Tab-separated table of C-alpha atoms and ligand atoms in Angstrom:
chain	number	residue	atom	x	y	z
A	6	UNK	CA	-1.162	-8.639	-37.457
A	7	UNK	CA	0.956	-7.329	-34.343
A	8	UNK	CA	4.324	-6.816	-35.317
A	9	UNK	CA	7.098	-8.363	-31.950
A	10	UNK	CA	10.211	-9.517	-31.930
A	11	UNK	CA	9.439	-13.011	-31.156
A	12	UNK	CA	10.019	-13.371	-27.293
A	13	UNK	CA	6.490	-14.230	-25.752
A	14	UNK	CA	4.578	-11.948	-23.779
A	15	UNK	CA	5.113	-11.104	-20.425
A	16	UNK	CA	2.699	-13.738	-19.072
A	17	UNK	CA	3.241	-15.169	-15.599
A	18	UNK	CA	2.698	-19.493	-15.250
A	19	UNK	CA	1.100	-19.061	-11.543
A	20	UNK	CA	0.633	-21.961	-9.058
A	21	UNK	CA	-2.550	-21.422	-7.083
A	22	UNK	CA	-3.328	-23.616	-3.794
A	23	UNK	CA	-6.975	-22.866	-2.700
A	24	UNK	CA	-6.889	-23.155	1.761
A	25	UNK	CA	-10.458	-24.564	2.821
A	26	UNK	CA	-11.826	-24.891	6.197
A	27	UNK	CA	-14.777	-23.561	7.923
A	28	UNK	CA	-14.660	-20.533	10.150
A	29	UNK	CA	-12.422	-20.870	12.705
A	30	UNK	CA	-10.682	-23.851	11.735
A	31	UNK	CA	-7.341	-22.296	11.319
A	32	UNK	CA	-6.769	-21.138	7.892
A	33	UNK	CA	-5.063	-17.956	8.481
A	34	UNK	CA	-2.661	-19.277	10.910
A	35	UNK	CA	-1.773	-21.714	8.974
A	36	UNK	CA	-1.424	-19.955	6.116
A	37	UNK	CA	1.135	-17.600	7.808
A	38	UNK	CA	3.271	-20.458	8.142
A	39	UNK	CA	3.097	-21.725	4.667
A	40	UNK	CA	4.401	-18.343	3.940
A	41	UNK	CA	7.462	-18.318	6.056
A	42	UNK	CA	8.546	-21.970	4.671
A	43	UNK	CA	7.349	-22.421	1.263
A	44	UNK	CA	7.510	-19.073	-0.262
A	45	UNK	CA	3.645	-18.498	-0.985
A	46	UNK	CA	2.081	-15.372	-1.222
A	47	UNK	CA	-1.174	-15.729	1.278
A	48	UNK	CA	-4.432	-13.782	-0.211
A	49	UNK	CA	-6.962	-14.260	2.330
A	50	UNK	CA	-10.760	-13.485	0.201
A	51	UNK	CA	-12.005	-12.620	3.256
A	52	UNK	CA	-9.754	-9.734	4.683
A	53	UNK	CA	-9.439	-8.059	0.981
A	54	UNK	CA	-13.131	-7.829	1.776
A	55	UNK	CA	-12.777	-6.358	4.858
A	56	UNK	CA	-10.168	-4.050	2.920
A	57	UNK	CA	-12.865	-2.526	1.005
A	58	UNK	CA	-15.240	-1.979	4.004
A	59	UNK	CA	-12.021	-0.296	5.613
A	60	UNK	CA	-11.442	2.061	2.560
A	61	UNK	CA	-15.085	3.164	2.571
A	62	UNK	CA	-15.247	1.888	-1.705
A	63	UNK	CA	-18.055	1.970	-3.597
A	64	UNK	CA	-19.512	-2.157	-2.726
A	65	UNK	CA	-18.528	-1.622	1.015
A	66	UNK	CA	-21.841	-1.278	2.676
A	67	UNK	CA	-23.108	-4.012	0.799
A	68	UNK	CA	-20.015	-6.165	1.670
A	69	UNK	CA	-20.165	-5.329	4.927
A	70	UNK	CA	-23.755	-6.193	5.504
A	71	UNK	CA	-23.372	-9.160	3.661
A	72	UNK	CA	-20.593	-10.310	6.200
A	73	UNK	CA	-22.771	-9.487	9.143
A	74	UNK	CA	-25.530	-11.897	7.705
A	75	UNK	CA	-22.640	-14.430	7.282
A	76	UNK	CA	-23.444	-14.703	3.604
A	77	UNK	CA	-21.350	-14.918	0.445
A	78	UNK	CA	-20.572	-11.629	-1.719
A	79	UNK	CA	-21.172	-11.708	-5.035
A	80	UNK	CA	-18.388	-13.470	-7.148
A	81	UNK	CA	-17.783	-11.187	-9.484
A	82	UNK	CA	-16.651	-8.760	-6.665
A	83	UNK	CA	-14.590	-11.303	-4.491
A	84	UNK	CA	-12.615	-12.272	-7.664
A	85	UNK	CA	-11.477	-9.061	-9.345
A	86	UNK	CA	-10.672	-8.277	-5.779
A	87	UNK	CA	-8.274	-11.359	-5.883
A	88	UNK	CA	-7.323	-11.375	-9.162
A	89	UNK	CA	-5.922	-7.439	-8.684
A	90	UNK	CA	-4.412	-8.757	-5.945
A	91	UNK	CA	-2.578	-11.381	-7.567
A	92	UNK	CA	-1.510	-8.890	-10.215
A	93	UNK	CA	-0.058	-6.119	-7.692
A	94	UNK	CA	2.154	-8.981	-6.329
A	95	UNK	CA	5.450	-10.613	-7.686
A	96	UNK	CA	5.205	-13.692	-6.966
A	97	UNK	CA	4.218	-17.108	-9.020
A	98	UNK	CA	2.927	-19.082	-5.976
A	99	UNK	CA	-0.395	-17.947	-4.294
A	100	UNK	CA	-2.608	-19.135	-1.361
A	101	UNK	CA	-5.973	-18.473	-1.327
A	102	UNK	CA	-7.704	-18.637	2.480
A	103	UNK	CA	-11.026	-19.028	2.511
A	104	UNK	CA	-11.716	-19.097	-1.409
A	105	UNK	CA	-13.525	-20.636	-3.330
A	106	UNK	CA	-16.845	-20.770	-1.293
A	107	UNK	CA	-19.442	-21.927	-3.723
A	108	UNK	CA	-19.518	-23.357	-7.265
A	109	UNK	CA	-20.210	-19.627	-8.585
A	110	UNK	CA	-16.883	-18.643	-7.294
A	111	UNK	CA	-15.274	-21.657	-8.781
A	112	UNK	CA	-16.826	-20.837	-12.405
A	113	UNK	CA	-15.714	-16.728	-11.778
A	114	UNK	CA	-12.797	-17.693	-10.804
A	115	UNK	CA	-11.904	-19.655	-13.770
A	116	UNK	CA	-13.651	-17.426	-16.363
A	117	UNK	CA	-11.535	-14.634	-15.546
A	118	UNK	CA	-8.090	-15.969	-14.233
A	119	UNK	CA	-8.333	-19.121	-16.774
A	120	UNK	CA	-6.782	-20.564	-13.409
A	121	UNK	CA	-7.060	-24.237	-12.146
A	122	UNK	CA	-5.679	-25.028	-8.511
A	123	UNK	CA	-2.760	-27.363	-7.821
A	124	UNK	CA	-4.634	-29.252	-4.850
A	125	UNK	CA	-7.257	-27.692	-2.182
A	126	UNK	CA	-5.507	-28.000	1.652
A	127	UNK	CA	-8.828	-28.584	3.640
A	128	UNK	CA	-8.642	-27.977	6.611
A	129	UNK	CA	-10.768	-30.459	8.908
A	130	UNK	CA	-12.600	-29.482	12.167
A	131	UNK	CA	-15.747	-30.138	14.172
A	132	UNK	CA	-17.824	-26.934	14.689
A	133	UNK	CA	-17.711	-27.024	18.149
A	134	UNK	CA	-13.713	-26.320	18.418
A	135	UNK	CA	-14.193	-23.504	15.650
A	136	UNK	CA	-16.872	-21.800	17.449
A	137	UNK	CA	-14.572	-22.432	20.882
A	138	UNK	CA	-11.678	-20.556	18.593
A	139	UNK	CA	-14.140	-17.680	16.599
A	140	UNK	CA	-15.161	-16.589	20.247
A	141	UNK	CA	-11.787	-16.125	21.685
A	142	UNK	CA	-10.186	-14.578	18.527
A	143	UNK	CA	-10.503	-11.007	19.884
A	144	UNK	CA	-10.165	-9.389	16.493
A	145	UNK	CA	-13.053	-7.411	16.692
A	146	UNK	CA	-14.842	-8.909	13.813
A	147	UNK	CA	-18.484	-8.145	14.071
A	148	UNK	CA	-19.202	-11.633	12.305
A	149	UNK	CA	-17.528	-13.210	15.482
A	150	UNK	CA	-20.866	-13.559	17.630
A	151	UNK	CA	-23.409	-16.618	18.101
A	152	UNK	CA	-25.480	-15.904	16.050
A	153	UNK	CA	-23.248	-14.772	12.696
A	154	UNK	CA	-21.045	-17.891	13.431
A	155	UNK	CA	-24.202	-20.437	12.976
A	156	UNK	CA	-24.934	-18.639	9.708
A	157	UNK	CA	-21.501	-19.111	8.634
A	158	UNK	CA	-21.320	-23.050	9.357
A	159	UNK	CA	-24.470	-23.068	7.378
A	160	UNK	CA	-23.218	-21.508	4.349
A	161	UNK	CA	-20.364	-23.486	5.207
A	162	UNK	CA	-22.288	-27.319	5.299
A	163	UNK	CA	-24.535	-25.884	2.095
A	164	UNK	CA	-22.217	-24.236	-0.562
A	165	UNK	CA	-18.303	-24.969	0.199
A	166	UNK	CA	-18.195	-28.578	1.635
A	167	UNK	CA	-20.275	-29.817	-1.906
A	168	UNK	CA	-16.859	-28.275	-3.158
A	169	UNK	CA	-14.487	-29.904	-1.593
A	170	UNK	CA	-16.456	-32.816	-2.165
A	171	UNK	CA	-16.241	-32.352	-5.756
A	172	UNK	CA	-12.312	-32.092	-5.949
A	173	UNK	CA	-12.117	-34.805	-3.545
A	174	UNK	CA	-13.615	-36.863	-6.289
A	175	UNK	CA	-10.535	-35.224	-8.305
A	176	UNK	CA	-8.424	-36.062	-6.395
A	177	UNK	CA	-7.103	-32.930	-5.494
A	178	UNK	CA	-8.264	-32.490	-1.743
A	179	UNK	CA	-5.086	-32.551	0.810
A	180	UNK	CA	-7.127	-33.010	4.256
A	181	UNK	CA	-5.704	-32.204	7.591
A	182	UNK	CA	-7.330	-32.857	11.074
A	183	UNK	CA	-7.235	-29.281	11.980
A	184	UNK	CA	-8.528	-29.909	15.408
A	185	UNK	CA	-5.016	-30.247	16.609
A	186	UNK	CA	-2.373	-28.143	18.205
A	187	UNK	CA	-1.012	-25.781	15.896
A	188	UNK	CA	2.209	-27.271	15.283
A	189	UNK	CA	1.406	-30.326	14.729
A	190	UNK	CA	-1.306	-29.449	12.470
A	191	UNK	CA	1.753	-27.492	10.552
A	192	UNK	CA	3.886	-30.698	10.540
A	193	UNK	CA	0.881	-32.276	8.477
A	194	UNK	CA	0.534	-29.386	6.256
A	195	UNK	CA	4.354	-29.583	5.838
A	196	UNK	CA	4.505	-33.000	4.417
A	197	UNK	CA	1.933	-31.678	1.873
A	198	UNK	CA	3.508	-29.084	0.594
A	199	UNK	CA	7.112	-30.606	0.783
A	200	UNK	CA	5.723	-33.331	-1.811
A	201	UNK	CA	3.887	-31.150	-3.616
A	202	UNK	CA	7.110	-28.871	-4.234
A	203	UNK	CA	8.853	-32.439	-5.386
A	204	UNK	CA	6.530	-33.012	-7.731
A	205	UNK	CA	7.169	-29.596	-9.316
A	206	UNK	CA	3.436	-29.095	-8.798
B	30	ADP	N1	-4.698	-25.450	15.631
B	30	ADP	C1	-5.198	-24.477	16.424
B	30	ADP	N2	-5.473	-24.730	17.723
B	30	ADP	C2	-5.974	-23.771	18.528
B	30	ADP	N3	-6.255	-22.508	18.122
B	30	ADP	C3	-6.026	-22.205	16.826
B	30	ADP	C4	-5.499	-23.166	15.917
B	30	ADP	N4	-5.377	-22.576	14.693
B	30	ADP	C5	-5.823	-21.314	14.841
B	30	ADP	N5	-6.192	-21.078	16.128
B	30	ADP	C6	-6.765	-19.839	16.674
B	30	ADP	O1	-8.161	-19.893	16.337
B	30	ADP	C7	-8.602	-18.636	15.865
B	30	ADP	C8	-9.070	-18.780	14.422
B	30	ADP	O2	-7.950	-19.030	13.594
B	30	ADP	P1	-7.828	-18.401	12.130
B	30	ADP	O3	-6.489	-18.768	11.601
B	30	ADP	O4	-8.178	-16.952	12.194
B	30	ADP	O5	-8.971	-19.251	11.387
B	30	ADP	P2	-9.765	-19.020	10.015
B	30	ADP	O6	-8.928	-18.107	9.153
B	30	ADP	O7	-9.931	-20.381	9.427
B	30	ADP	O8	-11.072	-18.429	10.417
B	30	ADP	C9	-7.436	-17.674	16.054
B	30	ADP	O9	-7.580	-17.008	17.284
B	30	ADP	C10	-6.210	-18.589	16.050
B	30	ADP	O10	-5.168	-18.061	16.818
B	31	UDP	O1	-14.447	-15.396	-0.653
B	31	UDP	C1	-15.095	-14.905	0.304
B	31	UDP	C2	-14.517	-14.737	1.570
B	31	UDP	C3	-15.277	-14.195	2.576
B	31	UDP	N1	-16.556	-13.792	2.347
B	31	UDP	C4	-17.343	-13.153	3.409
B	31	UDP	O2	-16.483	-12.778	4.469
B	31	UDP	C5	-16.808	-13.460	5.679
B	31	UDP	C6	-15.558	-13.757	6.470
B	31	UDP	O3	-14.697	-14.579	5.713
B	31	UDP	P1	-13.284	-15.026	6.286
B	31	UDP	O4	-12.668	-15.992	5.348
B	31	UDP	O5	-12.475	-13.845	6.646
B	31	UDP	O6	-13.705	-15.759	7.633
B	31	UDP	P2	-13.121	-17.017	8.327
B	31	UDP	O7	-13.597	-18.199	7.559
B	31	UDP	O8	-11.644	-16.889	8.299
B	31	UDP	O9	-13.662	-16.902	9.708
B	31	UDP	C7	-17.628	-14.668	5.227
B	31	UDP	O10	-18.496	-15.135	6.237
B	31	UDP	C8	-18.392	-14.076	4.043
B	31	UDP	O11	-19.454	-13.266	4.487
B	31	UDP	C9	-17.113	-13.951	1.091
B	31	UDP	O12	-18.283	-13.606	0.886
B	31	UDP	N2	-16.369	-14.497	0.101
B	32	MG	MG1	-9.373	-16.183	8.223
Protein backbone atom coordinates (compact mmCIF):
# COMPACT_ATOMS: atom_id res chain seq x y z
CA UNK A 1 0.00 0.00 0.00
CA UNK A 2 0.94 3.80 -0.74
CA UNK A 3 2.46 5.24 2.12
CA UNK A 4 0.80 9.53 2.68
CA UNK A 5 0.44 11.49 5.34
CA UNK A 6 -3.21 11.43 5.50
CA UNK A 7 -4.39 14.74 3.76
CA UNK A 8 -6.40 13.62 0.56
CA UNK A 9 -5.20 14.01 -2.78
CA UNK A 10 -5.13 16.96 -4.66
CA UNK A 11 -8.50 16.33 -6.33
CA UNK A 12 -10.59 19.27 -7.50
CA UNK A 13 -14.87 18.99 -6.63
CA UNK A 14 -15.77 20.83 -10.14
CA UNK A 15 -19.23 22.30 -10.97
CA UNK A 16 -19.96 21.79 -14.65
CA UNK A 17 -23.03 23.71 -16.42
CA UNK A 18 -23.45 22.25 -19.99
CA UNK A 19 -24.82 25.71 -22.47
CA UNK A 20 -27.24 24.17 -25.22
CA UNK A 21 -28.72 25.86 -28.11
CA UNK A 22 -28.59 25.35 -31.74
CA UNK A 23 -26.28 27.27 -34.00
CA UNK A 24 -26.71 30.64 -33.76
CA UNK A 25 -28.86 30.88 -30.90
CA UNK A 26 -26.52 32.78 -28.74
CA UNK A 27 -24.44 30.57 -26.69
CA UNK A 28 -21.20 32.26 -26.87
CA UNK A 29 -22.49 35.60 -26.11
CA UNK A 30 -24.08 34.58 -23.49
CA UNK A 31 -21.63 32.69 -22.14
CA UNK A 32 -19.25 35.74 -22.07
CA UNK A 33 -21.52 37.23 -19.73
CA UNK A 34 -21.88 34.40 -17.37
CA UNK A 35 -18.21 34.83 -17.14
CA UNK A 36 -18.00 38.42 -16.16
CA UNK A 37 -20.83 37.89 -13.31
CA UNK A 38 -20.68 34.49 -12.01
CA UNK A 39 -17.12 33.58 -12.13
CA UNK A 40 -17.30 30.57 -14.72
CA UNK A 41 -14.67 29.53 -16.79
CA UNK A 42 -16.39 29.34 -20.53
CA UNK A 43 -14.95 26.20 -22.69
CA UNK A 44 -16.62 26.50 -25.88
CA UNK A 45 -16.25 22.47 -27.66
CA UNK A 46 -16.49 24.05 -30.67
CA UNK A 47 -13.62 26.72 -30.85
CA UNK A 48 -11.04 24.16 -29.00
CA UNK A 49 -11.88 22.41 -32.24
CA UNK A 50 -11.19 25.06 -34.31
CA UNK A 51 -7.93 25.36 -32.04
CA UNK A 52 -6.65 22.23 -33.40
CA UNK A 53 -7.44 23.03 -37.09
CA UNK A 54 -5.51 26.40 -36.26
CA UNK A 55 -2.40 24.54 -34.84
CA UNK A 56 -2.21 22.26 -37.88
CA UNK A 57 -2.38 18.83 -35.03
CA UNK A 58 -2.48 15.58 -35.99
CA UNK A 59 -6.92 15.13 -36.17
CA UNK A 60 -7.12 18.65 -37.85
CA UNK A 61 -7.99 17.81 -41.37
CA UNK A 62 -10.38 15.44 -40.26
CA UNK A 63 -11.90 17.99 -37.78
CA UNK A 64 -11.97 20.43 -40.10
CA UNK A 65 -13.76 18.53 -42.77
CA UNK A 66 -16.00 17.23 -40.39
CA UNK A 67 -17.07 20.90 -39.47
CA UNK A 68 -17.54 21.79 -43.09
CA UNK A 69 -20.09 18.81 -43.43
CA UNK A 70 -21.69 20.23 -40.21
CA UNK A 71 -21.21 16.88 -38.53
CA UNK A 72 -20.13 15.80 -35.05
CA UNK A 73 -16.31 14.79 -34.32
CA UNK A 74 -15.70 11.86 -32.77
CA UNK A 75 -16.17 11.95 -28.89
CA UNK A 76 -13.30 10.65 -27.84
CA UNK A 77 -11.46 13.64 -29.51
CA UNK A 78 -13.91 16.52 -28.42
CA UNK A 79 -13.57 15.31 -24.77
CA UNK A 80 -9.86 14.90 -24.03
CA UNK A 81 -9.83 18.18 -25.82
CA UNK A 82 -12.14 19.50 -22.96
CA UNK A 83 -11.11 17.60 -20.32
CA UNK A 84 -7.21 19.04 -20.92
CA UNK A 85 -8.78 22.05 -20.99
CA UNK A 86 -10.41 21.86 -17.79
CA UNK A 87 -7.16 20.63 -16.29
CA UNK A 88 -4.85 23.62 -17.67
CA UNK A 89 -7.36 25.95 -15.88
CA UNK A 90 -7.79 26.95 -12.12
CA UNK A 91 -10.92 27.21 -11.68
CA UNK A 92 -13.84 24.85 -10.02
CA UNK A 93 -16.76 26.26 -12.10
CA UNK A 94 -16.89 25.47 -15.90
CA UNK A 95 -19.26 26.24 -18.85
CA UNK A 96 -19.43 24.14 -21.56
CA UNK A 97 -20.95 25.94 -25.02
CA UNK A 98 -22.10 23.81 -27.33
CA UNK A 99 -21.34 20.37 -25.50
CA UNK A 100 -22.73 17.67 -25.16
CA UNK A 101 -24.14 17.09 -28.75
CA UNK A 102 -25.22 13.51 -28.81
CA UNK A 103 -25.69 10.68 -26.28
CA UNK A 104 -22.02 9.40 -27.28
CA UNK A 105 -20.64 12.57 -25.94
CA UNK A 106 -22.72 12.32 -22.86
CA UNK A 107 -21.41 8.59 -22.13
CA UNK A 108 -17.44 9.97 -23.09
CA UNK A 109 -17.91 12.54 -21.20
CA UNK A 110 -18.80 10.75 -18.13
CA UNK A 111 -16.47 7.75 -18.63
CA UNK A 112 -13.55 9.86 -18.51
CA UNK A 113 -14.33 13.01 -16.32
CA UNK A 114 -16.71 10.77 -13.92
CA UNK A 115 -18.55 14.27 -14.29
CA UNK A 116 -22.39 14.90 -13.99
CA UNK A 117 -23.72 18.53 -14.86
CA UNK A 118 -25.40 20.82 -12.35
CA UNK A 119 -28.36 21.81 -14.83
CA UNK A 120 -28.18 22.24 -18.86
CA UNK A 121 -29.02 26.29 -19.74
CA UNK A 122 -30.84 25.66 -23.15
CA UNK A 123 -30.98 28.08 -24.98
CA UNK A 124 -34.38 28.36 -27.05
CA UNK A 125 -34.71 29.73 -30.65
CA UNK A 126 -36.56 29.21 -33.91
CA UNK A 127 -34.17 28.42 -36.82
CA UNK A 128 -35.10 31.14 -38.76
CA UNK A 129 -33.57 33.94 -36.24
CA UNK A 130 -30.34 31.64 -35.91
CA UNK A 131 -29.82 31.38 -39.51
CA UNK A 132 -30.74 35.46 -39.64
CA UNK A 133 -27.72 35.64 -36.81
CA UNK A 134 -25.10 32.67 -38.41
CA UNK A 135 -25.23 34.86 -41.68
CA UNK A 136 -24.36 38.14 -40.23
CA UNK A 137 -21.74 36.82 -37.71
CA UNK A 138 -18.80 37.82 -39.96
CA UNK A 139 -16.35 35.51 -38.26
CA UNK A 140 -15.22 33.90 -41.16
CA UNK A 141 -16.32 30.48 -40.25
CA UNK A 142 -16.52 28.38 -43.33
CA UNK A 143 -19.52 26.41 -41.62
CA UNK A 144 -21.41 29.84 -41.74
CA UNK A 145 -23.05 29.33 -45.33
CA UNK A 146 -26.64 27.92 -46.43
CA UNK A 147 -25.94 25.06 -46.97
CA UNK A 148 -23.51 23.97 -43.74
CA UNK A 149 -26.11 25.80 -41.51
CA UNK A 150 -29.13 23.32 -42.68
CA UNK A 151 -26.79 20.43 -41.89
CA UNK A 152 -26.16 21.78 -38.59
CA UNK A 153 -30.00 22.27 -37.54
CA UNK A 154 -30.25 18.74 -38.67
CA UNK A 155 -27.73 17.29 -36.49
CA UNK A 156 -29.14 19.69 -34.24
CA UNK A 157 -33.22 18.35 -34.40
CA UNK A 158 -31.59 14.52 -34.63
CA UNK A 159 -28.83 14.05 -31.93
CA UNK A 160 -28.80 17.11 -29.27
CA UNK A 161 -32.52 18.11 -28.81
CA UNK A 162 -33.28 14.01 -27.81
CA UNK A 163 -30.72 15.31 -25.10
CA UNK A 164 -32.09 17.96 -23.74
CA UNK A 165 -35.14 16.13 -23.85
CA UNK A 166 -33.76 13.53 -21.73
CA UNK A 167 -32.55 15.92 -18.83
CA UNK A 168 -35.65 17.76 -19.19
CA UNK A 169 -37.25 14.61 -17.96
CA UNK A 170 -34.48 15.11 -15.07
CA UNK A 171 -35.26 17.89 -14.37
CA UNK A 172 -32.23 19.57 -15.01
CA UNK A 173 -33.03 21.72 -18.22
CA UNK A 174 -32.99 25.71 -17.39
CA UNK A 175 -34.76 27.02 -20.77
CA UNK A 176 -34.51 30.52 -21.98
CA UNK A 177 -36.38 32.12 -25.00
CA UNK A 178 -33.22 33.03 -26.68
CA UNK A 179 -34.97 34.80 -29.44
CA UNK A 180 -34.77 37.96 -27.47
CA UNK A 181 -32.58 40.97 -27.20
CA UNK A 182 -29.46 40.18 -25.64
CA UNK A 183 -29.96 41.71 -22.42
CA UNK A 184 -32.88 40.63 -21.64
CA UNK A 185 -32.12 37.20 -22.58
CA UNK A 186 -29.08 37.79 -19.88
CA UNK A 187 -31.59 39.00 -17.22
CA UNK A 188 -33.26 35.42 -17.66
CA UNK A 189 -30.07 33.63 -17.58
CA UNK A 190 -29.26 35.75 -14.48
CA UNK A 191 -32.08 34.60 -12.36
CA UNK A 192 -30.80 31.06 -13.19
CA UNK A 193 -27.67 31.21 -12.16
CA UNK A 194 -28.31 33.60 -9.12
CA UNK A 195 -30.54 30.60 -7.67
CA UNK A 196 -28.47 28.14 -8.69
CA UNK A 197 -25.42 29.83 -6.74
CA UNK A 198 -28.07 29.91 -3.57
CA UNK A 199 -28.56 26.60 -3.69
CA UNK A 200 -24.81 25.95 -3.45
CA UNK A 201 -25.34 23.97 -6.65
N1 LIG B 1 -29.95 37.63 -28.29
C1 LIG B 1 -29.35 37.96 -29.46
N2 LIG B 1 -29.98 38.77 -30.34
C2 LIG B 1 -29.40 39.11 -31.51
N3 LIG B 1 -28.17 38.67 -31.91
C3 LIG B 1 -27.51 37.84 -31.07
C4 LIG B 1 -28.06 37.44 -29.82
N4 LIG B 1 -27.17 36.61 -29.21
C5 LIG B 1 -26.13 36.49 -30.05
N5 LIG B 1 -26.31 37.25 -31.17
C6 LIG B 1 -25.42 37.36 -32.33
O1 LIG B 1 -25.71 36.20 -33.13
C7 LIG B 1 -24.52 35.61 -33.60
C8 LIG B 1 -24.40 34.20 -33.04
O2 LIG B 1 -24.16 34.28 -31.65
P1 LIG B 1 -23.18 33.26 -30.90
O3 LIG B 1 -23.08 33.70 -29.49
O4 LIG B 1 -21.91 33.15 -31.69
O5 LIG B 1 -24.06 31.92 -31.01
P2 LIG B 1 -23.68 30.37 -30.86
O6 LIG B 1 -22.41 30.29 -30.05
O7 LIG B 1 -24.85 29.75 -30.17
O8 LIG B 1 -23.53 29.87 -32.25
C9 LIG B 1 -23.39 36.55 -33.19
O9 LIG B 1 -23.11 37.43 -34.25
C10 LIG B 1 -23.96 37.29 -31.98
O10 LIG B 1 -23.41 38.57 -31.85
O1 LIG C 1 -18.69 19.36 -29.20
C1 LIG C 1 -18.62 19.70 -30.40
C2 LIG C 1 -18.65 21.05 -30.79
C3 LIG C 1 -18.57 21.36 -32.12
N1 LIG C 1 -18.43 20.38 -33.06
C4 LIG C 1 -18.28 20.72 -34.48
O2 LIG C 1 -17.99 22.10 -34.61
C5 LIG C 1 -19.01 22.79 -35.33
C6 LIG C 1 -19.20 24.18 -34.78
O3 LIG C 1 -19.58 24.11 -33.43
P1 LIG C 1 -19.81 25.44 -32.58
O4 LIG C 1 -20.34 25.07 -31.25
O5 LIG C 1 -18.61 26.29 -32.60
O6 LIG C 1 -20.94 26.17 -33.44
P2 LIG C 1 -22.16 27.02 -32.99
O7 LIG C 1 -23.19 26.07 -32.48
O8 LIG C 1 -21.69 27.95 -31.94
O9 LIG C 1 -22.52 27.73 -34.24
C7 LIG C 1 -20.23 21.86 -35.25
O10 LIG C 1 -21.12 22.05 -36.32
C8 LIG C 1 -19.55 20.49 -35.31
O11 LIG C 1 -19.15 20.18 -36.62
C9 LIG C 1 -18.39 19.05 -32.67
O12 LIG C 1 -18.29 18.16 -33.52
N2 LIG C 1 -18.48 18.75 -31.35
MG1 LIG D 1 -20.47 29.38 -30.48
Amino acid sequence: MEEHDGRLPKQKKVKVVFVLGGPGSGKGTVCAKIVEQFGYSHLSSGELLRKEIKAGSEHGTMIQNMMNEGKLVPSDITVRLIQKAMQETDNDKFLLDGFPRDEENVRTFEKLTKIEPDFILFLDCPEEEMTKRLLSRNQGREDDNIETIKKRFRVFQESTLPLVNYYASKGKVRKVDAARPVEAVFESVKTIFSSANEQGA
